[in-house]
Coordinates of C-alpha atoms and ligand atoms in Angstrom, one line a residue:
M14 CA -8.4 16.4 159.1
T15 CA -9.0 19.7 157.5
E16 CA -6.1 21.4 155.8
R17 CA -4.2 23.9 158.0
T18 CA -4.5 27.5 157.0
S19 CA -1.4 29.7 156.4
L20 CA -0.2 33.2 155.8
T21 CA 3.2 33.6 154.0
V22 CA 4.9 36.9 154.6
V23 CA 7.5 37.6 151.9
L24 CA 10.1 40.2 152.9
A25 CA 11.1 42.3 149.9
A26 CA 11.8 45.7 151.2
G27 CA 15.6 45.5 150.9
E28 CA 17.2 48.2 148.8
G29 CA 19.7 45.9 147.2
T30 CA 22.4 48.6 146.9
R31 CA 25.0 46.0 146.3
M32 CA 23.4 44.9 143.1
R33 CA 24.3 48.4 141.7
S34 CA 21.2 48.5 139.6
S35 CA 18.1 50.7 139.2
L36 CA 16.0 47.5 139.2
A37 CA 14.7 46.5 142.5
K38 CA 16.7 43.5 143.9
V39 CA 13.9 41.0 143.9
L40 CA 13.0 41.8 140.3
H41 CA 16.3 40.5 139.0
P42 CA 15.7 37.4 136.9
V43 CA 16.9 33.9 137.6
A44 CA 16.2 31.4 134.7
G45 CA 13.9 33.9 133.1
E46 CA 11.7 34.7 136.1
S47 CA 12.2 37.4 138.8
M48 CA 13.5 36.2 142.1
L49 CA 10.2 37.3 143.7
T50 CA 8.3 35.1 141.3
H51 CA 10.4 32.0 142.3
V52 CA 9.7 32.7 146.0
L53 CA 6.0 33.2 145.4
A54 CA 5.8 30.0 143.4
A55 CA 7.2 28.1 146.4
A56 CA 4.7 29.7 148.8
P57 CA 1.6 27.6 149.8
K58 CA -1.3 28.2 147.5
G59 CA -4.9 27.3 147.4
A60 CA -7.9 27.8 149.6
R61 CA -7.1 29.7 152.8
Q62 CA -3.3 29.9 152.0
K63 CA -2.8 33.6 152.2
L64 CA 0.1 35.8 151.1
A65 CA 1.5 39.2 152.0
V66 CA 4.5 40.9 150.4
V67 CA 6.4 43.6 152.3
I68 CA 7.9 46.1 149.9
G69 CA 9.9 49.4 150.3
P70 CA 8.3 52.8 149.7
D71 CA 7.7 53.8 146.0
R72 CA 8.0 50.2 144.7
D73 CA 4.9 49.9 142.5
D74 CA 7.0 47.7 140.2
V75 CA 7.5 45.1 143.0
A76 CA 3.8 45.3 143.9
R77 CA 2.8 44.7 140.3
E78 CA 5.2 41.7 140.0
A79 CA 3.8 40.2 143.2
R80 CA 0.2 40.6 142.0
R81 CA 1.0 39.2 138.5
L82 CA 1.5 35.8 140.1
R83 CA -0.7 36.2 143.2
P84 CA -3.5 38.7 142.5
D85 CA -4.7 37.9 146.0
A86 CA -1.5 39.1 147.7
A87 CA -1.7 41.8 150.3
I88 CA 0.9 44.5 149.7
C89 CA 2.4 46.0 152.9
V90 CA 4.8 49.0 152.6
Q91 CA 7.6 49.2 155.1
Q92 CA 8.4 52.9 155.3
E93 CA 11.7 52.5 157.2
R94 CA 14.0 49.5 157.3
L95 CA 14.1 48.8 160.9
G96 CA 14.8 45.1 160.8
T97 CA 13.2 41.8 159.8
A98 CA 10.7 41.6 162.7
H99 CA 9.7 45.2 162.0
A100 CA 9.2 44.2 158.3
V101 CA 7.0 41.2 159.3
L102 CA 4.9 43.5 161.6
T103 CA 4.0 45.8 158.6
A104 CA 1.7 42.8 157.8
K105 CA 0.1 42.8 161.3
D106 CA -3.4 43.3 160.0
E107 CA -3.1 40.1 158.0
I108 CA -1.5 38.3 160.9
A109 CA -4.2 39.5 163.2
R110 CA -6.8 37.8 161.0
G111 CA -5.4 34.5 162.2
C112 CA -4.0 31.4 160.6
D113 CA -2.6 28.1 161.7
D114 CA 0.9 28.6 160.3
L115 CA 2.7 31.9 159.7
L116 CA 5.6 31.5 157.3
V117 CA 8.2 34.2 156.8
V118 CA 10.4 34.0 153.7
F119 CA 12.9 36.4 152.1
G120 CA 12.3 37.7 148.6
D121 CA 16.0 37.4 147.7
T122 CA 16.3 33.6 148.2
P123 CA 15.0 32.4 144.9
L124 CA 16.1 28.7 145.3
I125 CA 13.7 27.9 148.1
S126 CA 11.3 25.1 147.2
A127 CA 7.6 24.4 148.0
R128 CA 8.6 21.1 149.5
T129 CA 10.9 22.6 152.1
L130 CA 8.2 25.2 153.1
E131 CA 5.8 22.3 153.5
K132 CA 8.3 20.4 155.7
L133 CA 8.9 23.4 157.8
R134 CA 5.1 23.6 158.6
G135 CA 5.1 20.0 159.8
P136 CA 6.3 20.4 163.4
L137 CA 3.8 23.2 164.0
S138 CA 1.0 20.7 163.9
Q139 CA 2.8 18.8 166.7
E140 CA 4.6 20.5 169.6
S141 CA 6.7 23.2 168.1
A142 CA 5.6 26.8 168.1
V143 CA 8.6 28.1 166.0
V144 CA 10.4 26.2 163.3
V145 CA 13.6 27.6 161.7
L146 CA 15.2 26.5 158.4
G147 CA 18.8 25.8 159.1
F148 CA 21.8 24.8 157.0
R149 CA 25.5 23.9 157.5
A150 CA 27.5 26.8 156.1
D151 CA 30.9 26.3 154.5
D152 CA 31.7 29.8 155.8
P153 CA 29.2 30.9 158.4
T154 CA 30.4 34.5 158.5
G155 CA 27.5 36.9 158.5
Y156 CA 24.8 34.4 159.2
G157 CA 22.8 34.0 162.4
R158 CA 24.0 31.0 164.4
L159 CA 21.5 28.4 165.6
L160 CA 22.1 27.5 169.2
T161 CA 20.6 24.1 170.1
E162 CA 20.2 21.8 173.0
G163 CA 19.2 18.3 171.9
D164 CA 16.3 18.7 169.5
R165 CA 15.4 22.1 170.9
L166 CA 16.4 25.4 169.3
I167 CA 17.3 27.7 172.2
A168 CA 18.3 30.9 170.4
I169 CA 19.5 32.5 167.1
R170 CA 22.5 34.7 167.6
E171 CA 23.2 37.2 164.8
H172 CA 26.9 37.2 163.7
A173 CA 27.5 40.7 165.0
D174 CA 26.2 39.8 168.4
A175 CA 27.7 36.4 168.8
S176 CA 30.6 35.4 171.1
E177 CA 33.7 33.6 169.8
K178 CA 32.3 30.3 171.0
E179 CA 28.9 30.9 169.4
R180 CA 30.6 31.9 166.1
A181 CA 32.3 28.5 165.9
T182 CA 28.8 27.0 165.3
T183 CA 28.4 26.1 161.6
L184 CA 24.6 25.5 161.9
C185 CA 23.2 28.7 160.5
N186 CA 19.8 30.4 160.0
G187 CA 18.6 30.1 156.4
G188 CA 16.2 33.0 157.1
V189 CA 12.9 31.1 156.7
M190 CA 10.8 30.7 159.8
A191 CA 7.4 29.1 160.6
I192 CA 5.5 30.3 163.6
A193 CA 2.3 28.9 165.0
G194 CA -0.4 31.5 164.2
R195 CA -1.9 31.4 167.6
V196 CA 1.2 32.7 169.3
A197 CA 2.7 34.7 166.4
M198 CA 1.4 38.2 167.3
E199 CA 2.4 37.8 171.0
L200 CA 6.0 36.7 170.1
L201 CA 6.5 39.4 167.4
A202 CA 5.2 42.2 169.6
R203 CA 7.8 41.4 172.3
I204 CA 10.8 41.7 170.0
G205 CA 13.0 44.7 170.9
N206 CA 16.1 46.3 169.2
A207 CA 18.7 46.1 171.9
N208 CA 21.5 44.6 169.7
A209 CA 24.6 45.6 167.7
K210 CA 22.6 47.0 164.8
A211 CA 19.7 48.4 166.8
E212 CA 17.3 46.5 164.5
Y213 CA 14.2 44.5 165.4
Y214 CA 15.4 41.0 164.7
L215 CA 12.9 38.4 163.7
T216 CA 15.4 35.8 165.0
D217 CA 14.7 36.9 168.6
A218 CA 11.3 35.2 168.3
V219 CA 13.2 32.0 169.2
E220 CA 14.6 33.1 172.5
I221 CA 11.3 34.7 173.5
A222 CA 9.4 31.5 172.6
N223 CA 11.7 29.5 174.9
K224 CA 11.2 32.0 177.7
C225 CA 7.4 31.5 177.3
G226 CA 7.9 27.7 177.7
L227 CA 7.2 27.1 174.0
K228 CA 9.3 24.7 171.8
A229 CA 11.4 25.9 168.9
S230 CA 13.1 23.5 166.5
V231 CA 15.2 23.3 163.4
I232 CA 14.7 21.7 160.0
E233 CA 17.9 21.4 157.9
T234 CA 18.3 22.0 154.2
T235 CA 21.2 22.5 151.8
E236 CA 23.1 25.8 151.6
D237 CA 22.0 26.1 148.0
E238 CA 18.4 26.3 148.8
V239 CA 18.8 29.3 151.1
R240 CA 21.4 31.2 149.1
G241 CA 20.6 34.9 149.7
I242 CA 21.3 37.2 146.7
N243 CA 23.0 40.5 147.4
T244 CA 25.4 40.9 144.5
K245 CA 25.5 40.2 140.8
A246 CA 28.1 37.4 141.5
Q247 CA 25.6 35.7 143.8
L248 CA 22.9 36.2 141.2
A249 CA 25.1 34.3 138.8
E250 CA 25.6 31.5 141.3
A251 CA 21.9 31.2 141.9
E252 CA 21.4 31.0 138.1
A253 CA 24.0 28.2 137.9
V254 CA 22.1 26.2 140.6
M255 CA 18.8 26.8 139.0
Q256 CA 20.1 25.8 135.5
R257 CA 21.5 22.6 137.0
R258 CA 18.1 21.8 138.5
L259 CA 16.2 22.6 135.3
R260 CA 18.5 20.5 133.1
E261 CA 18.3 17.5 135.5
A262 CA 14.5 17.8 135.5
A263 CA 14.4 17.9 131.7
M264 CA 16.6 14.8 131.4
E265 CA 14.6 13.1 134.1
A266 CA 11.6 13.7 131.9
G267 CA 13.3 12.1 128.9
V268 CA 14.8 15.1 127.0
T269 CA 18.1 14.3 125.4
L270 CA 20.6 17.0 126.3
I271 CA 23.9 16.2 124.6
A272 CA 25.9 18.7 126.6
P273 CA 23.6 19.8 129.4
E274 CA 26.0 22.3 130.8
T275 CA 25.8 24.3 127.6
V276 CA 22.0 24.5 127.4
F277 CA 20.2 27.3 129.1
L278 CA 16.5 26.9 130.1
S279 CA 13.8 29.0 131.6
A280 CA 11.8 28.0 134.7
D281 CA 8.7 27.6 132.4
T282 CA 10.4 25.8 129.4
K283 CA 8.1 22.8 128.4
F284 CA 9.3 19.7 126.7
G285 CA 7.4 16.8 125.0
K286 CA 8.7 13.3 124.6
D287 CA 11.8 12.3 122.6
V288 CA 13.1 15.8 122.2
V289 CA 16.8 16.3 121.3
I290 CA 18.6 19.5 122.2
E291 CA 22.1 19.9 120.8
P292 CA 24.9 21.8 122.6
F293 CA 24.7 25.6 123.0
V294 CA 21.0 26.3 122.9
V295 CA 19.3 29.1 124.8
F296 CA 15.6 29.1 125.7
G297 CA 14.3 32.4 127.1
P298 CA 10.9 32.5 128.8
G299 CA 7.8 30.9 127.2
V300 CA 9.2 28.1 125.0
E301 CA 7.4 24.9 124.3
V302 CA 9.1 22.0 122.4
D303 CA 6.7 19.3 121.3
D304 CA 7.4 15.5 120.9
G305 CA 10.2 14.4 118.6
A306 CA 11.5 17.9 117.8
V307 CA 15.2 18.5 117.3
V308 CA 16.9 21.7 118.2
H309 CA 20.3 22.1 116.7
S310 CA 23.2 24.0 118.1
F311 CA 23.3 27.8 118.7
T312 CA 19.6 28.3 118.5
H313 CA 18.0 31.1 120.6
A314 CA 14.3 31.0 121.2
V315 CA 11.9 33.1 123.3
Q316 CA 8.1 32.8 123.6
S317 CA 7.9 30.3 120.8
R318 CA 6.5 26.9 120.1
I319 CA 8.4 24.2 118.3
G320 CA 5.9 21.7 116.9
K321 CA 6.1 17.9 116.8
K322 CA 9.1 16.6 114.9
A323 CA 10.0 20.1 113.8
E324 CA 13.7 20.9 113.3
V325 CA 15.3 24.1 114.2
G326 CA 18.8 25.5 113.6
P327 CA 21.7 25.4 113.8
Y328 CA 21.9 29.2 114.4
A329 CA 18.1 29.9 114.3
R330 CA 16.6 32.8 116.2
M331 CA 13.0 32.5 117.2
R332 CA 11.6 35.7 118.6
P333 CA 8.3 36.0 120.5
G334 CA 5.2 34.7 118.7
T335 CA 6.8 32.1 116.6
V336 CA 4.8 28.9 116.2
L337 CA 6.2 26.0 114.2
G338 CA 3.9 23.3 112.9
E339 CA 4.5 19.6 112.8
G340 CA 7.6 18.7 110.9
A341 CA 8.3 22.3 109.9
K342 CA 12.0 23.4 109.5
L343 CA 13.9 26.5 110.3
G344 CA 17.5 26.4 109.2
N345 CA 20.6 28.4 109.8
F346 CA 20.6 32.1 110.2
V347 CA 16.8 32.3 110.0
E348 CA 15.1 34.9 112.2
T349 CA 11.4 34.7 113.0
K350 CA 9.0 36.9 114.9
K351 CA 5.2 36.7 115.3
A352 CA 5.3 34.1 112.6
T353 CA 3.1 30.9 112.2
I354 CA 4.8 28.4 110.1
D355 CA 2.5 25.5 109.3
A356 CA 3.2 21.8 109.1
G357 CA 5.9 20.7 106.7
A358 CA 6.9 24.2 105.6
K359 CA 10.6 25.0 105.2
V360 CA 12.6 28.1 105.8
N361 CA 16.0 26.7 105.5
H362 CA 18.5 29.5 105.1
L363 CA 19.2 33.2 105.8
S364 CA 15.7 34.5 106.0
Y365 CA 13.7 36.9 108.1
I366 CA 10.0 36.0 108.6
G367 CA 8.1 38.4 110.7
D368 CA 4.4 39.3 111.2
A369 CA 3.7 36.4 108.8
H370 CA 1.8 33.2 108.2
V371 CA 3.5 30.6 106.1
G372 CA 1.1 27.9 104.8
A373 CA 1.7 24.1 105.1
K374 CA 4.5 22.7 102.9
A375 CA 5.5 26.1 101.5
N376 CA 9.2 26.4 100.7
I377 CA 10.9 29.7 101.4
G378 CA 14.2 30.0 99.5
A379 CA 17.5 31.3 100.9
G380 CA 17.6 34.9 101.8
A381 CA 13.9 35.5 101.3
I382 CA 12.7 38.4 103.5
T383 CA 9.3 39.6 104.7
C384 CA 9.6 43.4 104.6
N385 CA 7.2 44.0 107.5
Y386 CA 8.2 47.5 108.4
D387 CA 8.1 50.6 106.3
G388 CA 9.8 52.8 108.9
F389 CA 6.4 53.7 110.4
D390 CA 4.2 50.7 110.8
K391 CA 4.3 46.9 110.8
Y392 CA 2.4 44.9 108.2
R393 CA 1.5 41.2 107.6
T394 CA 2.6 38.8 105.0
E395 CA 0.4 35.8 104.1
I396 CA 2.0 32.9 102.2
G397 CA -0.4 30.2 101.0
Q398 CA 0.2 26.5 101.3
G399 CA 2.6 24.9 99.0
A400 CA 3.9 28.2 97.7
F401 CA 7.5 28.4 96.5
V402 CA 9.3 31.7 97.2
G403 CA 12.6 31.9 95.3
T404 CA 15.9 33.0 96.8
N405 CA 16.5 36.6 97.8
S406 CA 12.9 37.6 97.2
S407 CA 11.6 40.6 99.1
L408 CA 7.9 40.3 100.1
V409 CA 6.8 43.9 100.8
A410 CA 4.0 43.7 103.3
P411 CA 1.1 43.9 103.4
V412 CA 1.1 41.2 100.8
K413 CA -0.4 37.8 100.0
I414 CA 1.3 35.1 98.2
G415 CA -1.3 32.7 96.8
A416 CA -1.3 29.0 97.6
G417 CA 0.7 26.9 95.2
S418 CA 2.2 30.0 93.5
Y419 CA 5.8 30.2 92.3
I420 CA 8.0 33.3 92.9
G421 CA 11.2 33.4 90.9
S422 CA 14.4 34.5 92.7
G423 CA 15.2 38.1 93.3
A424 CA 11.6 39.2 93.1
V425 CA 10.4 42.3 94.9
V426 CA 6.7 41.5 95.5
T427 CA 4.6 44.6 96.3
K428 CA 1.2 43.3 95.0
D429 CA -0.8 40.2 96.0
V430 CA 0.0 37.1 93.9
P431 CA -3.0 34.9 93.1
D432 CA -3.1 31.2 93.8
D433 CA -1.2 28.9 91.5
A434 CA 0.4 31.9 89.7
L435 CA 3.9 32.0 88.2
R436 CA 5.8 35.1 88.8
I437 CA 9.3 35.5 87.4
E438 CA 11.1 38.8 87.1
R439 CA 14.8 38.6 86.7
A440 CA 15.4 36.1 83.9
E441 CA 15.8 36.2 80.1
Q442 CA 12.7 35.5 78.1
T443 CA 13.9 32.1 77.0
T444 CA 14.5 31.0 80.5
K445 CA 11.1 32.4 81.6
D446 CA 9.5 30.3 78.8
G447 CA 11.3 27.2 79.9
W448 CA 10.2 27.9 83.5
A449 CA 6.6 28.4 82.6
K450 CA 6.6 25.0 80.8
R451 CA 8.1 23.3 83.8
F452 CA 5.7 25.0 86.2
R453 CA 2.6 23.8 84.1
E454 CA 4.0 20.3 84.1
M455 CA 4.6 20.5 87.8
K456 CA 1.0 21.7 88.5
M457 CA -0.4 18.9 86.3
R458 CA 1.6 16.3 88.2
A459 CA 0.4 17.8 91.5
K460 CA -3.2 17.7 90.3
A461 CA -2.9 14.1 89.2
A462 CA -1.4 13.2 92.5
T463 CA -4.2 14.7 94.6
K464 CA -6.8 13.1 92.4
S465 CA -5.3 9.6 92.8
E466 CA -4.9 10.3 96.6
S467 CA -8.6 11.2 96.9
K468 CA -9.7 8.1 95.0
Ligands
UD1_529 C1 19.1 37.4 158.1 C2 18.9 36.7 159.5 C3 20.1 35.8 159.7 C4 20.2 34.8 158.6 C5 20.3 35.4 157.3 C6 20.1 34.4 156.2 C7 17.7 38.3 160.8 C8 17.8 39.3 161.9 N1 18.8 37.8 160.5 O1 20.2 38.2 158.2 O2 19.9 35.1 161.0 O3 21.3 33.9 158.8 O4 19.2 36.4 157.1 O5 20.3 35.0 154.9 O6 16.6 38.0 160.4 N2 14.2 43.1 155.1 C9 13.1 43.9 155.0 N3 13.0 45.0 155.9 C10 13.9 45.2 156.9 C11 15.0 44.3 157.0 C12 15.2 43.3 156.1 O7 12.3 43.8 154.1 O8 13.8 46.1 157.6 C13 14.3 41.9 154.2 C14 15.5 42.1 153.2 O9 15.1 42.7 152.0 C15 15.9 40.6 153.0 C16 15.5 40.0 154.3 O10 14.6 40.8 154.9 O11 15.2 40.1 151.9 C17 16.7 39.7 155.2 O12 17.3 40.9 155.6 P1 18.9 41.0 155.7 O13 19.1 42.4 156.1 O14 19.5 40.6 154.4 O15 19.2 40.0 156.8 P2 20.6 39.4 157.1 O16 21.5 40.3 157.8 O17 21.2 38.7 155.9
CA530 CA1 20.8 38.9 153.6

């Protein structure tokens, strides 16, 4: 059997006034991704699975976000908000091109899953012409009620238009609808606006289908999955549901979360095997944690990679572009940004490492800072492998610290330091001499060690 074709129409023209925000409603994030992105991620994809997004006028930002995930999306502008059926019909050119299954989903229900949308399409390949996603509401006020007879859905009655008896029904419309492509245009075109709100209701498609002798049916899901977001409080509820799902999935995949309810993930957080995450850790978008890594409490990371068996925190802040190599360590009160820290390197306390590369096994002392910004531009710092940077050193970029070199504490380094160099500033001559002697001995030992290793 060939795969059925589909067109998913995402309704995202709502103004979202109750969010009290200048950001379009569907662009508000849940677990680090916009609500629209979550919905688009659930829509069928692949060959001959098309997508149209209905947006309000002057909403280039929403169009851009839609195209970011689905460059193939058709963007349809609904000039006036005249109801959900009217919104769907702004995509009539796309619908007229024909498909087996037409899916209508709302842009402000970010918890909908791909699996549920697949399930909804199922009965369309048998005898149903319309399939509606229903749920049992704790409090059905405001939702459309699903009026059924046996396994048939007879009508959807909007709350404002429902009788007392109809309002007693707790089976509600979740908002997602699947319509057989071959009858979709005909059903939609017949929807009028003779109702309490004088809107063109998509939900009327059900009664019209029944009048035409077509079958409509219901597939049930949980209230969580069809939660519509209209306010910041509902946004926070959706966030809570999504976080629970992400934590469960992480633990299912073998990640140890000691206190899962205190760990915040993003929809795209990736974990390897045997990862341990201590309480109170926040991962923004774009974080990858490789096998065996340990993330200690109060760490905050965004667009960063934590390498195999690396150790981070407590209290580390990894800003975008941080890449930690195998077994590398970032300790307490260390901030990094656009920094590659190679295998076995240590930045254990109170440092800022930005626009920098730290070579393998280098040791960055407490309070060492890469001074990457001169008030006008940003510059890079290059620290060679095995270098030792003493406490409270300021590395004034652009600057290179040679491999195997030794920088005494409190240095202000403004010029490149060659490989294997000893640089001590703030010490008495006698101490410096003692240091120089120890440094020579250390180097000799290191050389001998590498020789015996290569034998
Ligand atoms: C809708 C359903 C109701 C269901 C509920 C579930 C209709 C008529 N009613 O009601 O049965 O129980 O969802 O949450 O469909 N939109 C547009 N353009 C418009 C109107 C709406 O793009 O002209 C979009 C909105 O942005 C929103 C979605 O369609 O994402 C639903 O519209 P909304 O007004 O929230 O419908 P409800 O009254 O909640
Ligand atoms: Ca709504």
